[in-house]
XYZ file of C-alpha atoms in Angstrom:
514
model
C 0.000 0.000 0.000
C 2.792 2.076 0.962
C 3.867 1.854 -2.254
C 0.343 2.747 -4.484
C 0.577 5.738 -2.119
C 3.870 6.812 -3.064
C 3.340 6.170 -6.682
C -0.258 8.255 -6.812
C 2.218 11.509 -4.909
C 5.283 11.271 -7.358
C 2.857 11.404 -10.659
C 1.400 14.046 -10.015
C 4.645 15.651 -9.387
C 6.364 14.630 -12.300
C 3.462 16.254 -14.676
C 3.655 19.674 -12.683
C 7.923 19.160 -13.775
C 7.079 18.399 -17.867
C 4.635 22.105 -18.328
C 7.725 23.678 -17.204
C 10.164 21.626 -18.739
C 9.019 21.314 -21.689
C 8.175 25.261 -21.744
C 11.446 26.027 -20.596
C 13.296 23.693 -23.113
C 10.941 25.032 -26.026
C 12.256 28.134 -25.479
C 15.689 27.042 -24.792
C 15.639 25.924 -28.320
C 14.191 28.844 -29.619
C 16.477 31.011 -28.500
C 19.426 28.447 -29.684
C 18.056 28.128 -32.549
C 17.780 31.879 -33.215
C 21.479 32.336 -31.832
C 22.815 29.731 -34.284
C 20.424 31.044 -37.162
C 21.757 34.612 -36.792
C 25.673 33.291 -36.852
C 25.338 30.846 -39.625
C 23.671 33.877 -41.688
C 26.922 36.072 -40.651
C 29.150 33.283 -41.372
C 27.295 33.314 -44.858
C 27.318 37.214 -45.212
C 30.943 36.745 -44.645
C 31.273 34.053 -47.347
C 29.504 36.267 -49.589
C 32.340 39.002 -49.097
C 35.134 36.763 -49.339
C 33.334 34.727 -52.574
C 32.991 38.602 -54.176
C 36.890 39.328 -53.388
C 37.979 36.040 -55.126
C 35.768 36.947 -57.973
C 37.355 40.022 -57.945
C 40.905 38.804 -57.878
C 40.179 36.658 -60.994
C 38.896 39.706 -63.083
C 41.906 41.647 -62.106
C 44.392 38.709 -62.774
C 42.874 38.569 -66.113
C 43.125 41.988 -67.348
C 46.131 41.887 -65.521
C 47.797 39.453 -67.861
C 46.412 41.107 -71.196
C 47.624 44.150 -70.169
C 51.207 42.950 -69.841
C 51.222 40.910 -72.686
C 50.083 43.592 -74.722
C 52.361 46.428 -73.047
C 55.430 43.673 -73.604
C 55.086 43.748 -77.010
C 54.836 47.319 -77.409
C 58.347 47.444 -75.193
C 60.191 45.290 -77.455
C 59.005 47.012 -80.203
C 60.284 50.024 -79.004
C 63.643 48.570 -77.794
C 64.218 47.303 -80.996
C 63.124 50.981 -82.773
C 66.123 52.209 -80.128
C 68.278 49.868 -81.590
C 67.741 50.284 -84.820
C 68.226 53.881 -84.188
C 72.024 53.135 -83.159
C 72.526 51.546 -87.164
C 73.794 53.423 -89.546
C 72.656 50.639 -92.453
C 69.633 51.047 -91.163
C 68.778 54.735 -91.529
C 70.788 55.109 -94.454
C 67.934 52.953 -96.173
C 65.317 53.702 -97.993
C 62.498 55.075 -96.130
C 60.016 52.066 -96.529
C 62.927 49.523 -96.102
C 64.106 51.946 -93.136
C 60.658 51.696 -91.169
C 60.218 47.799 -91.797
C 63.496 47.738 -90.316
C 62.344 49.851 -87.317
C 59.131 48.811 -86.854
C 58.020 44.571 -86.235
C 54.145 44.158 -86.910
C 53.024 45.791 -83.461
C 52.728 48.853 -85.823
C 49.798 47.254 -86.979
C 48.144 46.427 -84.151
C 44.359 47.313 -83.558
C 44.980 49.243 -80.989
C 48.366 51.443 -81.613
C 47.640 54.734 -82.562
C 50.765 56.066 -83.739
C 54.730 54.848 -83.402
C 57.132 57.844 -84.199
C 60.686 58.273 -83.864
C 60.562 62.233 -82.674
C 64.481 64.155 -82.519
C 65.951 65.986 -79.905
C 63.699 68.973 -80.420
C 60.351 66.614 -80.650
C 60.410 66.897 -84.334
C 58.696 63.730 -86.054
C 61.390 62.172 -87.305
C 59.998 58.890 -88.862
C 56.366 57.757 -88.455
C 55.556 53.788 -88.847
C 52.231 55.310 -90.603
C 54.094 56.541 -93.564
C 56.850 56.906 -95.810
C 57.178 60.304 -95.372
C 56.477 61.465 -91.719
C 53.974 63.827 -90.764
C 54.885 67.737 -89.408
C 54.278 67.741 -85.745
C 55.966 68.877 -82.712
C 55.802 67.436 -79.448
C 58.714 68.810 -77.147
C 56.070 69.880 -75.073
C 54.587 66.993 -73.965
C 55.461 65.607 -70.885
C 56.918 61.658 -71.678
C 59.433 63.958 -74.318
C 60.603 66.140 -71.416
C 60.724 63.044 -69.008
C 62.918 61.601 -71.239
C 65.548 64.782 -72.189
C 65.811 65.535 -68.594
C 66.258 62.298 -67.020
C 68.447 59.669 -68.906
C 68.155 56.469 -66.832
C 63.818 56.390 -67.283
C 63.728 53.104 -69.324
C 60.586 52.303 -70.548
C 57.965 55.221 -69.722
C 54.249 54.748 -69.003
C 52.622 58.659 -69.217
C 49.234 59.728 -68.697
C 46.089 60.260 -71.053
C 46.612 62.514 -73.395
C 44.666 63.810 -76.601
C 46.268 63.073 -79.698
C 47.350 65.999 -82.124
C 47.991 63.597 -85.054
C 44.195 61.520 -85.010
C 41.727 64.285 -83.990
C 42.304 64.013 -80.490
C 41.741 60.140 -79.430
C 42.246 59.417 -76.338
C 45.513 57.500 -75.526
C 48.744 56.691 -73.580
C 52.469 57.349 -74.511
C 54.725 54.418 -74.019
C 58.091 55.932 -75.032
C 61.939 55.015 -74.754
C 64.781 57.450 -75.021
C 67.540 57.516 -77.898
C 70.687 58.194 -76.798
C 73.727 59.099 -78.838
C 77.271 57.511 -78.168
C 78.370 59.857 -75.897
C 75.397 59.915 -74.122
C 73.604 63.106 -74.971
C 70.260 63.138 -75.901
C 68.782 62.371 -79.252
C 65.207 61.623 -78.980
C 62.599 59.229 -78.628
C 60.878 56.102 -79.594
C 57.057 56.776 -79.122
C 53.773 54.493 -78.996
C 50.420 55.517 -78.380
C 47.990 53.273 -77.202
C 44.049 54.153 -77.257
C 42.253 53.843 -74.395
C 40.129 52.345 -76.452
C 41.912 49.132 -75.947
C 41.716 49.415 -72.014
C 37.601 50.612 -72.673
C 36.793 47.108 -74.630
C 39.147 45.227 -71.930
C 37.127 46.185 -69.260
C 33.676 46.558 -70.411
C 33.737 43.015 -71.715
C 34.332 41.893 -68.098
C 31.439 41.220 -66.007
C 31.069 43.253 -62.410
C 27.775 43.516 -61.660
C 25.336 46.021 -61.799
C 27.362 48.707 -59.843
C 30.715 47.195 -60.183
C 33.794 49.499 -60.973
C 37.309 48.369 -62.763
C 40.130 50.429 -63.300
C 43.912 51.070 -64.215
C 45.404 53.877 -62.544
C 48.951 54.673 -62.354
C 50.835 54.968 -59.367
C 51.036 58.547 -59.041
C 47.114 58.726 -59.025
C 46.290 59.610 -62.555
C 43.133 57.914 -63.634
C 43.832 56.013 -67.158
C 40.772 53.908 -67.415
C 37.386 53.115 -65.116
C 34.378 50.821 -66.095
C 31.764 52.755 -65.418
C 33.057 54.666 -68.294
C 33.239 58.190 -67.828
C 35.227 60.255 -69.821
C 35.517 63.194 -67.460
C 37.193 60.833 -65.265
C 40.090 59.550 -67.570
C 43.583 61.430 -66.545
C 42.043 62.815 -63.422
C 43.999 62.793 -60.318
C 42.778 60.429 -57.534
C 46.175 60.468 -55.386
C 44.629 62.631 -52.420
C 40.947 59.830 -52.106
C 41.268 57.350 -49.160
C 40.491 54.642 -51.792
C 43.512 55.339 -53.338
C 45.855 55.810 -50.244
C 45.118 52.161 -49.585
C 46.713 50.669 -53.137
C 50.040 52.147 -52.205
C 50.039 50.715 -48.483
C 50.711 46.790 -50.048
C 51.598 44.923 -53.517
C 48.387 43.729 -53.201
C 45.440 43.447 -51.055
C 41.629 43.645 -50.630
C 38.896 45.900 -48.227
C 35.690 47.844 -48.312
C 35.759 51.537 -48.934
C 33.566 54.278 -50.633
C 34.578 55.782 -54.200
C 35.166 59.466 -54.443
C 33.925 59.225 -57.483
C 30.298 58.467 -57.402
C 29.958 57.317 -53.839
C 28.944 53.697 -53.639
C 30.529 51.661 -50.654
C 32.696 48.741 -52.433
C 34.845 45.816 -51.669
C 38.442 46.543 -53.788
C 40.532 44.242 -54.654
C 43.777 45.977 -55.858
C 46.988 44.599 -56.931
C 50.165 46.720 -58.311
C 51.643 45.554 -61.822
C 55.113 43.929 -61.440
C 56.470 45.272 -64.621
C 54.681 48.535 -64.833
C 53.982 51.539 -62.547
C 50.100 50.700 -63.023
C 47.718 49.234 -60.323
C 44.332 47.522 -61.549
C 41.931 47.624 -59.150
C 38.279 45.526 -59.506
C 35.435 46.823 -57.267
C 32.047 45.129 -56.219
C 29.229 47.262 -54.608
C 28.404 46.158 -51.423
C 24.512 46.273 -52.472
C 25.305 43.441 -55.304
C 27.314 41.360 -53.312
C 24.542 40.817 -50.272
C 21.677 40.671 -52.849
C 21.359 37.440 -52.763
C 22.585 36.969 -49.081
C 19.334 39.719 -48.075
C 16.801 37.419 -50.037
C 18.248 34.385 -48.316
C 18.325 35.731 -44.983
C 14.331 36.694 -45.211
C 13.574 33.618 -46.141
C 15.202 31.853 -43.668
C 13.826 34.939 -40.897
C 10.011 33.479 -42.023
C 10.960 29.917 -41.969
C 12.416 30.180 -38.684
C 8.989 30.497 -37.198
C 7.887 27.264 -38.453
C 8.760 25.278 -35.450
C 9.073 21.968 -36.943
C 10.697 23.021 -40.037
C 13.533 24.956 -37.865
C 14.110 22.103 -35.694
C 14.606 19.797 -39.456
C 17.055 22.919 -40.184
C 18.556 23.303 -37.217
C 19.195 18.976 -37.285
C 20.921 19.631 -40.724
C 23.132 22.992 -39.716
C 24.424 20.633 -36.833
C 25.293 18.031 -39.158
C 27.161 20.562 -41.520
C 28.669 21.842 -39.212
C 30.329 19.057 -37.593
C 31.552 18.160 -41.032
C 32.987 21.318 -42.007
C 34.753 21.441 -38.433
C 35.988 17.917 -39.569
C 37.343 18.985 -42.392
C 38.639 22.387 -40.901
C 40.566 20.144 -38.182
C 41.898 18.044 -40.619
C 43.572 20.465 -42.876
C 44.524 22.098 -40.201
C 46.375 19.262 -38.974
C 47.858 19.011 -42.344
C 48.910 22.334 -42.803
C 50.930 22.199 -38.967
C 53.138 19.530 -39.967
C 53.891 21.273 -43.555
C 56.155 24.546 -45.289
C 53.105 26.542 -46.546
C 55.064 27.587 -49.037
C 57.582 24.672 -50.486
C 54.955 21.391 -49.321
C 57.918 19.951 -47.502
C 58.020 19.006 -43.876
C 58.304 22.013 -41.753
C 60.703 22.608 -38.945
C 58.748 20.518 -36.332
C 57.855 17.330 -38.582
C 61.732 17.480 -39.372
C 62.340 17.330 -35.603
C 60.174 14.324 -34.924
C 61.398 12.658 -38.010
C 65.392 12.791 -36.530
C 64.196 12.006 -33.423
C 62.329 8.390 -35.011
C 64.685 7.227 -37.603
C 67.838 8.044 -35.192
C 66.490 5.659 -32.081
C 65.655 3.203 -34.785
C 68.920 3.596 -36.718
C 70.624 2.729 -33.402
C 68.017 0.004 -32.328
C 68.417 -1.841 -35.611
C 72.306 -0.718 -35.782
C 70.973 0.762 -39.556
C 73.380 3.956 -41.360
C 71.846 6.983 -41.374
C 72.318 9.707 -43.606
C 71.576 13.402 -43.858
C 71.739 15.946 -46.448
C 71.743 19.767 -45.196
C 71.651 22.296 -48.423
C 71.621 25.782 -48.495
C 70.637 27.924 -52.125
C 73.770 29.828 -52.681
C 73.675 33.589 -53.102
C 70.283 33.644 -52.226
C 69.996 36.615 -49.686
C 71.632 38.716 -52.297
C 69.299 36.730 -55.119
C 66.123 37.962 -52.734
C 67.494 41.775 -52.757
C 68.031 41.987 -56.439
C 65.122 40.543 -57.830
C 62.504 40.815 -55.101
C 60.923 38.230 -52.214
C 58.429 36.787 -54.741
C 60.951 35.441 -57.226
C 62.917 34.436 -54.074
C 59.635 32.154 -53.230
C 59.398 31.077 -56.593
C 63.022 29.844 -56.499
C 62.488 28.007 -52.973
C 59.225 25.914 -54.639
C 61.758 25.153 -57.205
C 64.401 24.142 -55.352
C 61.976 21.657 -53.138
C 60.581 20.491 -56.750
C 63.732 18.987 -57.113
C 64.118 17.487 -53.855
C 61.135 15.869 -53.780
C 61.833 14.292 -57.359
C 64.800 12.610 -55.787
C 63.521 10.851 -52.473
C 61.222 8.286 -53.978
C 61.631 5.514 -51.167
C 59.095 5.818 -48.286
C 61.141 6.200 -45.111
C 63.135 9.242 -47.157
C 61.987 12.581 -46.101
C 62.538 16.290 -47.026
C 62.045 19.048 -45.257
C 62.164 23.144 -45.117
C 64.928 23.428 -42.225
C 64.652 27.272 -42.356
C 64.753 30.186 -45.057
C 66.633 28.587 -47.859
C 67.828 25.754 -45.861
C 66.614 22.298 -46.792
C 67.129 18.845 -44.867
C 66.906 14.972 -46.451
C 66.788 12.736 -44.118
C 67.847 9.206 -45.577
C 67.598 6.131 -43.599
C 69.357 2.983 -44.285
C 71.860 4.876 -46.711
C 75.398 4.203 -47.519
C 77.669 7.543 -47.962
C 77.956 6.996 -51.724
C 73.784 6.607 -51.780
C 73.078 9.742 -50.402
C 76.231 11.369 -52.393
C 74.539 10.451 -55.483
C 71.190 11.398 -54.379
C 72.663 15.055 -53.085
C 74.636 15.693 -56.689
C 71.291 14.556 -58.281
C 69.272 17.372 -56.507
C 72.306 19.660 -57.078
C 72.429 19.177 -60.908
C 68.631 19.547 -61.324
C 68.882 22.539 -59.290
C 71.306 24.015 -61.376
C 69.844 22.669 -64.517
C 66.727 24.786 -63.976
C 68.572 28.122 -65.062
C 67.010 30.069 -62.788
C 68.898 33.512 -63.531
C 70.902 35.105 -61.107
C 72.721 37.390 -61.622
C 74.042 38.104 -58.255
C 75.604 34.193 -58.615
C 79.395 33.558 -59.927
C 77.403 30.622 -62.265
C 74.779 33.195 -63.502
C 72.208 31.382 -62.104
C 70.457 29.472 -58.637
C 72.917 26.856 -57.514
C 72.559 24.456 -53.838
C 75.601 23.547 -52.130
C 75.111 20.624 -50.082
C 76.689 18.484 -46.803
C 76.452 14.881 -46.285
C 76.494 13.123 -43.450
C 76.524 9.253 -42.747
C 76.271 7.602 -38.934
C 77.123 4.187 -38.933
C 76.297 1.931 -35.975
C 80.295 2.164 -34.377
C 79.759 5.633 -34.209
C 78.736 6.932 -30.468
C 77.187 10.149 -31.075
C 73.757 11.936 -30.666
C 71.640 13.415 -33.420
C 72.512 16.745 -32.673
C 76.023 16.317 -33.553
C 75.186 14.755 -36.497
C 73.086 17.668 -37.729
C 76.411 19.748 -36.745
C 78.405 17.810 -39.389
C 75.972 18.044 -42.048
C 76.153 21.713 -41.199
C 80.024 21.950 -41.346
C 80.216 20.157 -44.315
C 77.745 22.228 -46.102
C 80.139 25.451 -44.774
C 82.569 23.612 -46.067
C 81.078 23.195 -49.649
C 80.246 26.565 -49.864
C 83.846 27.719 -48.875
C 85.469 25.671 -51.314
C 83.519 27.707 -54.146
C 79.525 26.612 -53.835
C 77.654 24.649 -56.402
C 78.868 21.475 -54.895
C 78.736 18.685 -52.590
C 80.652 18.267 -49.484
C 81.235 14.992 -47.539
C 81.432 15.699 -43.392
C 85.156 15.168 -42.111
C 83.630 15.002 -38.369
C 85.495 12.444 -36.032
C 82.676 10.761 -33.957
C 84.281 8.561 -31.220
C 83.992 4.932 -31.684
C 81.779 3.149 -29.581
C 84.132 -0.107 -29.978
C 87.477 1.739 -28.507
C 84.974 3.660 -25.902
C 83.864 0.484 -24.991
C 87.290 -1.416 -24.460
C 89.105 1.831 -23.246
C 86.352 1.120 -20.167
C 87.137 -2.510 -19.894
């Protein structure tokens, strides 16, 4: 009876606990459900940005790479003008051999406007248009004047101008200076481009409906923007806040509104290597989070749909989890790699050592190591810039990795332009031939270098070899892989160096304690 009684008091009890519960757990989820609602839609508003910047970095790299294909030609075309210039066979010619001579088929190009030869007083000298050149002057424009007063210019990018000689087209000088022997001036070597060129470039790319794209040199002077505008073309932009930002990095990416008409935009802006342009590709802010505003309304309405939200809120779980998966697992991946080269990095190298040396000295196995070192390369980085100093380090590892095919080889990125192999259950002469391998491929690529006695990126390289009578500790074996490498770069680089290192024996330690 005692326990009907007791039974009869706790149900009761237990049905006054589930109104709350359940009340208090219903809106539990609600709110959770709102909370993880409202940060999935900011995670997404935030995917939106970052989609619109990569879009944005693929227009750019495109026009980007027309632009200096295009402007490449034109340079060579002028160089070899300039050098024709120097030949007295050449102008002694007749005129129409004289300008094929001078002028390669980028005279014809849709695009060029005009290609002159103008004298020291900006006289049209010879015109690529014709035979006999047409009467204009143009020592006062401002490429001719760059170009008298400062003799070291090179190739010269100027600003818009209106042509005298086509009825005032719009276009851009690309010039080079003529020098006589002695160094004096003697003219110049002109082509005009339209901006006509720049006009169908852009307009043919597709930036949305209040998208902007434009080439500005680095001084501020507008050359070309899509929307097009022509009162905007060879204005100066240096003093906007839009434009203060391209000069703070090579490249680079972040929200800002245009001087110009005043829509808020995300830039993406990225300075030509070769030229003193920057090309910049802008999205409004209004086209990027179209989509993103529609989405997030319908997902507001749908959120009130209590069984629906908890079916959503089941599947942004599950997503979830699996992206954080993922996330974890690259991450993992990218902590024991060089971001840069794909090789091991630093602390993979470590734990490497630290494996195959206990199990070279449990199994009494050799052990070899290669330390190599890019020669010159500091001075390689200063003279033609950190990204071609990348470029040569992916190289370099290229090479490496083609040469440890076994499984328990390894490579790695020991530090800057330092590279370990790790080689276990290697004989000296192995992991000799396997270091002058890497160092002939190396040096086989060609990579220019001026800066190099060999002209070019070279490795010098240290081996190492343990062998089982050898009582040592890995530390000092990474110390004679490093001498030896000194040592191969002392005796004149580009090279391989075996270690001279004395280890003491662990035979003759062993007796000398008997």
């Amino acid at each position: 009876m005692r326990n009907v009684t007791d039974s009869c008091r706790w149900f009761p009890f237990k049905q006054d606990l589930q109104g709350p519960f359940i009340t208090t757990a219903g809106v539990v989820i609600a709110v959770l459900m709102a909370t993880i609602c409202a940060a999935v839609l900011y995670q997404s508003r935030i995917d939106a940005m970052d989609r619109a910047t990569d879009a944005s970095r693929n227009v750019a790299l495109l026009a980007e790479r027309d632009i200096e294909r295009t402007f490449e030609l034109y340079a060579l075309s002028l160089q070899a003008a300039v050098d024709g210039m120097s030949d007295p066979e050449v102008l002694a010619a007749a005129p129409q051999l004289r300008n094929l001579a001078l002028f390669d088929r980028a005279a014809t190009a849709t695009h060029l406007g005009s290609m002159l030869v103008l004298n020291a007083e900006g006289n049209v000298l010879i015109d690529a248009a014709s035979n006999v050149p047409r009467k204009a002057n143009f020592a006062d424009r401002e490429y001719f004047q760059v170009h008298r007063d400062q003799p070291d210019v090179g190739l010269y990018v100027g600003r818009p101008y209106a042509s005298r000689l086509r009825g005032g087209s719009l276009s851009i000088p690309l010039s080079r200076r003529i020098s006589r022997p002695d160094g004096s001036f003697a003219g110049i070597v002109l082509i005009a481009v339209q901006l006509e060129y720049f006009h169908n470039l852009f307009s043919a790319l597709s930036l949305g409906p209040h998208g902007s794209i434009a080439l500005i040199r680095r001084d501020g002077t507008m050359i070309m923007r899509q929307p097009y505008d022509e009162k905007v073309i060879g204005s100066d932009i240096h003093n906007a806040s839009t434009f203060k930002q391209f000069l703070l990095a090579a490249e680079g990416s972040f929200s800002g509104t245009s001087t110009i008409d005043g829509i808020q935009r995300r830039y993406y802006f990225k300075s030509l290597s070769n030229l003193p342009l920057i090309i910049m590709v802008a999205e409004a802010h209004s086209d990027i989070y179209a989509a993103w505003r529609h989405r997030a309304f319908t997902i507001a309405v749908v959120l009130g749909m209590l069984v629906i939200a908890f079916i959503g809120l089941s599947i942004a779980l599950g997503t979830q989890m699996k992206r954080r998966r993922l996330a974890e697992s690259e991450l993992a991946m990218l902590a024991r790699t060089d971001g840069l080269t794909g090789l091991n990095n630093r602390r993979t190298l470590d734990e490497i050592l630290d494996q195959e040396w206990r199990r070279a000295r449990r199994n009494g196995s050799m052990l070899s190591l290669l330390f190599m070192d890019i020669d010159r390369f500091k001075n390689y980085n200063d003279a033609y810039g950190h990204q071609a100093g990348d470029e040569a380090l992916v190289a370099v590892a290229k090479c490496i990795g083609h040469n440890i095919r076994r499984p328990g080889d390894s490579a790695a990125r020991y530090g800057g332009e330092e590279f370990m192999v790790v080689l276990p259950d290697t004989t000296q002469d192995g992991a000799v031939n396997i270091a002058e391998s890497i160092r002939m491929q190396v040096s086989a690529l060609s990579i220019k270098n001026r800066e190099s006695e060999y002209g070019h990126i070279t490795t010098s390289v240290g081996v190492v070899t343990w062998t089982p009578e050898w009582e040592t500790d890995v530390a000092a074996l990474i110390h004679a892989a490093d001498q030896a490498l000194y040592n191969a770069k002392t005796a004149g680089r580009n090279r391989v160096a075996l270690s001279t290192a004395h280890f003491p024996s662990y035979a003759l330690d062993k007796q000398a304690s008997t």
